[in-house]
C-alpha positions as CSV (number, residue, x, y, z in Angstrom):
1,X,11.7,-79.0,-37.5
2,X,11.0,-80.8,-40.8
3,X,12.4,-84.5,-41.0
4,X,14.1,-85.9,-44.0
5,X,11.8,-87.7,-46.5
6,X,11.8,-91.5,-46.3
7,X,11.4,-94.1,-49.0
8,X,8.2,-96.2,-48.9
9,X,6.9,-99.2,-50.8
10,X,6.6,-98.5,-54.5
11,X,9.7,-96.3,-54.6
12,X,7.8,-93.2,-53.5
13,X,8.6,-90.9,-50.8
14,X,6.6,-90.4,-47.8
15,X,5.4,-86.7,-47.5
16,X,7.1,-85.2,-44.5
17,X,5.2,-84.0,-41.6
18,X,4.6,-80.2,-41.5
19,X,5.1,-78.4,-38.2
20,X,1.9,-76.5,-37.5
21,X,2.7,-75.2,-34.0
22,X,3.2,-71.4,-34.1
23,X,6.5,-70.1,-32.9
24,X,6.5,-68.5,-29.5
25,X,5.5,-64.8,-29.5
26,X,8.2,-62.2,-28.8
27,X,8.1,-60.4,-25.6
28,X,6.8,-56.8,-25.8
29,X,9.5,-54.3,-26.5
30,X,10.2,-52.1,-23.5
31,X,9.4,-48.4,-24.0
32,X,12.5,-46.3,-24.5
33,X,13.3,-44.7,-21.2
34,X,14.0,-41.3,-22.8
35,X,10.4,-41.1,-24.1
36,X,8.8,-41.1,-20.6
37,X,11.6,-39.0,-19.2
38,X,10.9,-36.4,-21.9
39,X,7.2,-36.6,-21.3
40,X,7.6,-36.1,-17.6
41,X,9.9,-33.1,-18.1
42,X,7.4,-31.5,-20.5
43,X,4.6,-32.0,-18.0
44,X,6.7,-30.7,-15.1
45,X,7.7,-27.7,-17.2
46,X,4.0,-26.9,-18.0
47,X,3.0,-27.2,-14.3
48,X,5.9,-25.0,-13.2
49,X,5.3,-22.5,-15.9
50,X,1.6,-22.3,-15.0
51,X,2.4,-21.9,-11.4
52,X,5.0,-19.2,-12.1
53,X,2.4,-17.3,-14.2
54,X,-0.2,-17.6,-11.5
55,X,2.4,-16.4,-8.9
56,X,3.4,-13.4,-11.0
57,X,-0.2,-12.4,-11.3
58,X,-1.0,-13.0,-7.7
59,X,2.1,-11.7,-5.9
60,X,1.6,-8.3,-4.2
61,X,3.1,-5.2,-5.8
62,X,3.1,-3.2,-2.6
63,X,1.0,-2.4,0.5
64,X,-2.7,-1.6,0.1
65,X,-3.0,2.2,0.1
66,X,-6.6,2.1,1.1
67,X,-7.7,4.3,-1.8
68,X,-5.4,7.2,-0.9
69,X,-3.7,8.9,-3.8
70,X,-0.9,11.2,-4.5
71,X,-1.9,14.9,-4.6
72,X,-0.1,18.0,-5.9
73,X,-2.3,20.7,-4.4
74,X,-2.9,19.8,-0.7
75,X,-4.2,23.3,0.1
76,X,-6.8,22.9,-2.6
77,X,-8.0,19.6,-1.2
78,X,-8.3,20.9,2.4
79,X,-11.5,22.9,2.8
80,X,-11.1,23.5,6.6
81,X,-14.5,25.0,6.7
82,X,-15.2,24.1,10.3
83,X,-12.0,25.9,11.5
84,X,-12.7,28.9,9.3
85,X,-16.1,29.2,11.0
86,X,-14.4,29.4,14.4
87,X,-11.1,31.2,13.6
88,X,-12.0,33.5,10.8
89,X,-11.6,33.6,7.0
90,X,-8.8,31.4,5.6
91,X,-6.1,33.2,3.7
92,X,-2.3,33.4,3.0
93,X,-1.9,29.9,1.6
94,X,1.5,28.4,0.7
95,X,2.9,25.0,-0.1
96,X,5.6,23.6,2.2
97,X,8.3,21.0,1.7
98,X,7.4,18.1,-0.6
99,X,8.7,14.6,-1.2
100,X,8.3,12.5,-4.3
101,X,9.9,9.1,-4.1
102,X,8.9,5.5,-5.0
103,X,8.6,4.8,-1.3
104,X,7.2,8.0,0.0
105,X,4.9,10.9,-1.1
106,X,4.5,14.0,1.1
107,X,2.8,17.3,0.7
108,X,2.2,20.2,3.1
109,X,0.1,23.3,3.2
110,X,0.6,26.4,5.4
111,X,-2.2,29.0,5.8
112,X,-3.7,31.7,8.0
113,X,-7.1,32.2,9.6
114,X,-8.4,35.7,10.3
115,X,-6.0,38.6,10.1
116,X,-2.6,37.7,8.7
117,X,-1.0,39.7,11.4
118,X,-2.9,38.8,14.5
119,X,-4.9,35.7,13.5
120,X,-4.1,32.0,13.6
121,X,-1.7,30.0,11.6
122,X,-2.4,26.5,10.4
123,X,-0.4,23.7,8.9
124,X,-1.3,20.4,7.2
125,X,1.1,17.6,6.4
126,X,0.0,14.6,4.3
127,X,2.4,11.6,4.1
128,X,1.6,8.5,2.0
129,X,3.9,5.6,2.8
130,X,4.1,3.4,-0.3
131,X,6.5,0.8,0.9
132,X,6.7,0.5,4.7
133,X,4.1,0.3,7.5
134,X,4.1,3.5,9.5
135,X,2.0,2.0,12.3
136,X,4.8,0.8,14.7
137,X,6.3,4.3,14.7
138,X,3.1,6.3,15.1
139,X,2.8,5.8,18.8
140,X,6.5,6.7,19.3
141,X,6.0,10.0,17.4
142,X,2.9,10.7,19.4
143,X,4.9,10.4,22.6
144,X,7.7,12.6,21.1
145,X,5.2,15.4,20.3
146,X,3.4,14.9,23.6
147,X,0.1,14.0,22.0
148,X,-1.7,12.3,24.9
149,X,-5.4,12.5,24.1
150,X,-6.8,9.8,21.8
151,X,-9.6,10.8,19.4
152,X,-12.1,8.1,18.4
153,X,-13.6,7.7,15.0
154,X,-10.8,9.3,13.0
155,X,-8.8,6.8,10.9
156,X,-7.1,3.9,12.6
157,X,-5.6,6.0,15.4
158,X,-5.7,9.7,16.2
159,X,-3.9,11.7,18.9
160,X,-4.4,15.3,20.0
161,X,-3.0,18.0,22.3
162,X,-4.4,21.5,22.9
163,X,-1.0,23.1,23.3
164,X,-1.9,24.6,26.6
165,X,-5.0,26.3,25.2
166,X,-2.9,28.2,22.5
167,X,-4.0,26.0,19.6
168,X,-4.1,22.3,18.8
169,X,-2.3,19.5,17.1
170,X,-4.0,16.5,15.7
171,X,-2.1,13.5,14.1
172,X,-4.0,10.7,12.4
173,X,-2.8,7.3,11.2
174,X,-5.0,5.5,8.6
175,X,-3.3,2.5,7.1
176,X,-0.4,3.7,5.0
177,X,-1.3,7.4,5.6
178,X,-0.3,9.9,8.2
179,X,-2.0,13.3,8.3
180,X,-1.1,16.2,10.7
181,X,-3.2,19.2,11.3
182,X,-2.1,22.0,13.6
183,X,-3.4,25.4,14.6
184,X,-1.7,28.0,16.7
185,X,-2.4,31.6,17.8
186,X,-0.2,34.2,16.2
187,X,1.3,37.0,18.4
188,X,2.7,40.2,16.9
189,X,4.5,42.9,18.9
190,X,5.2,46.6,18.0
191,X,8.5,48.3,17.9
192,X,8.4,48.7,21.7
193,X,7.8,45.0,22.2
194,X,4.2,45.5,23.1
195,X,1.7,42.9,22.1
196,X,-0.5,43.9,19.2
197,X,-3.9,42.3,19.4
198,X,-6.6,44.0,17.3
199,X,-9.4,41.7,18.3
200,X,-10.2,39.5,21.3
201,X,-8.6,36.1,21.0
202,X,-10.9,33.2,20.3
203,X,-11.5,30.7,23.0
204,X,-9.7,27.6,21.7
205,X,-11.1,25.1,24.2
206,X,-12.7,22.4,22.3
207,X,-10.8,23.2,19.1
208,X,-10.3,19.4,18.5
209,X,-14.0,19.2,17.4
210,X,-13.7,21.5,14.3
211,X,-10.2,20.1,13.6
212,X,-11.6,16.5,13.6
213,X,-14.5,17.5,11.3
214,X,-12.1,19.1,8.8
215,X,-9.6,16.2,8.9
216,X,-12.4,13.7,8.2
217,X,-13.5,15.8,5.2
218,X,-9.8,16.0,4.0
219,X,-9.4,12.2,4.3
220,X,-12.4,11.7,2.1
221,X,-11.0,14.1,-0.5
222,X,-7.6,12.4,-0.5
223,X,-9.3,9.1,-1.5
224,X,-11.2,10.6,-4.5
């Protein structure tokens, strides 16, 4: 504060004192709350967005099919050369019921070995489960079809039955895939009901060996 000037001897005025002390500094202005709130929201949004993008890229789109693919011509994929060497030339092919669905793909093939009249019939069913795990039900179906003999080295699980020496049925589970291969003897009778058998029937004991060989070859083809 500057004091009033005073008279001094000689009629002059005394020069007033000048205040040299600097005024106290103002406290720093507080940051506006909405600035850091906005900054935090932007950062959180970036983190969330990045996490969502990573999740969308990483989230599973379905079960691992193990390389198995959909197939239109199952008969063409199945060579069955081992069975043909035992039962006779393969012929009379035909496609069975099919299923095309986002959750399930199924193809089947019906065929004959040897003579169409007195030879052996065969059937293949290929089922690709694209949504659910068939594993828990595989054992139950095995019991239902009375497949009691396990076969090692074929897929995840394999079950077989020789049908009383009249053929054979082999069912395989390999991840999301089930494959069934069956063979049975055909019997034809004449107008009098007498059995017609032009050739001696093949001994079907051990038929699981060529069936296993052919099924392994088919599994490899279905993954190509």
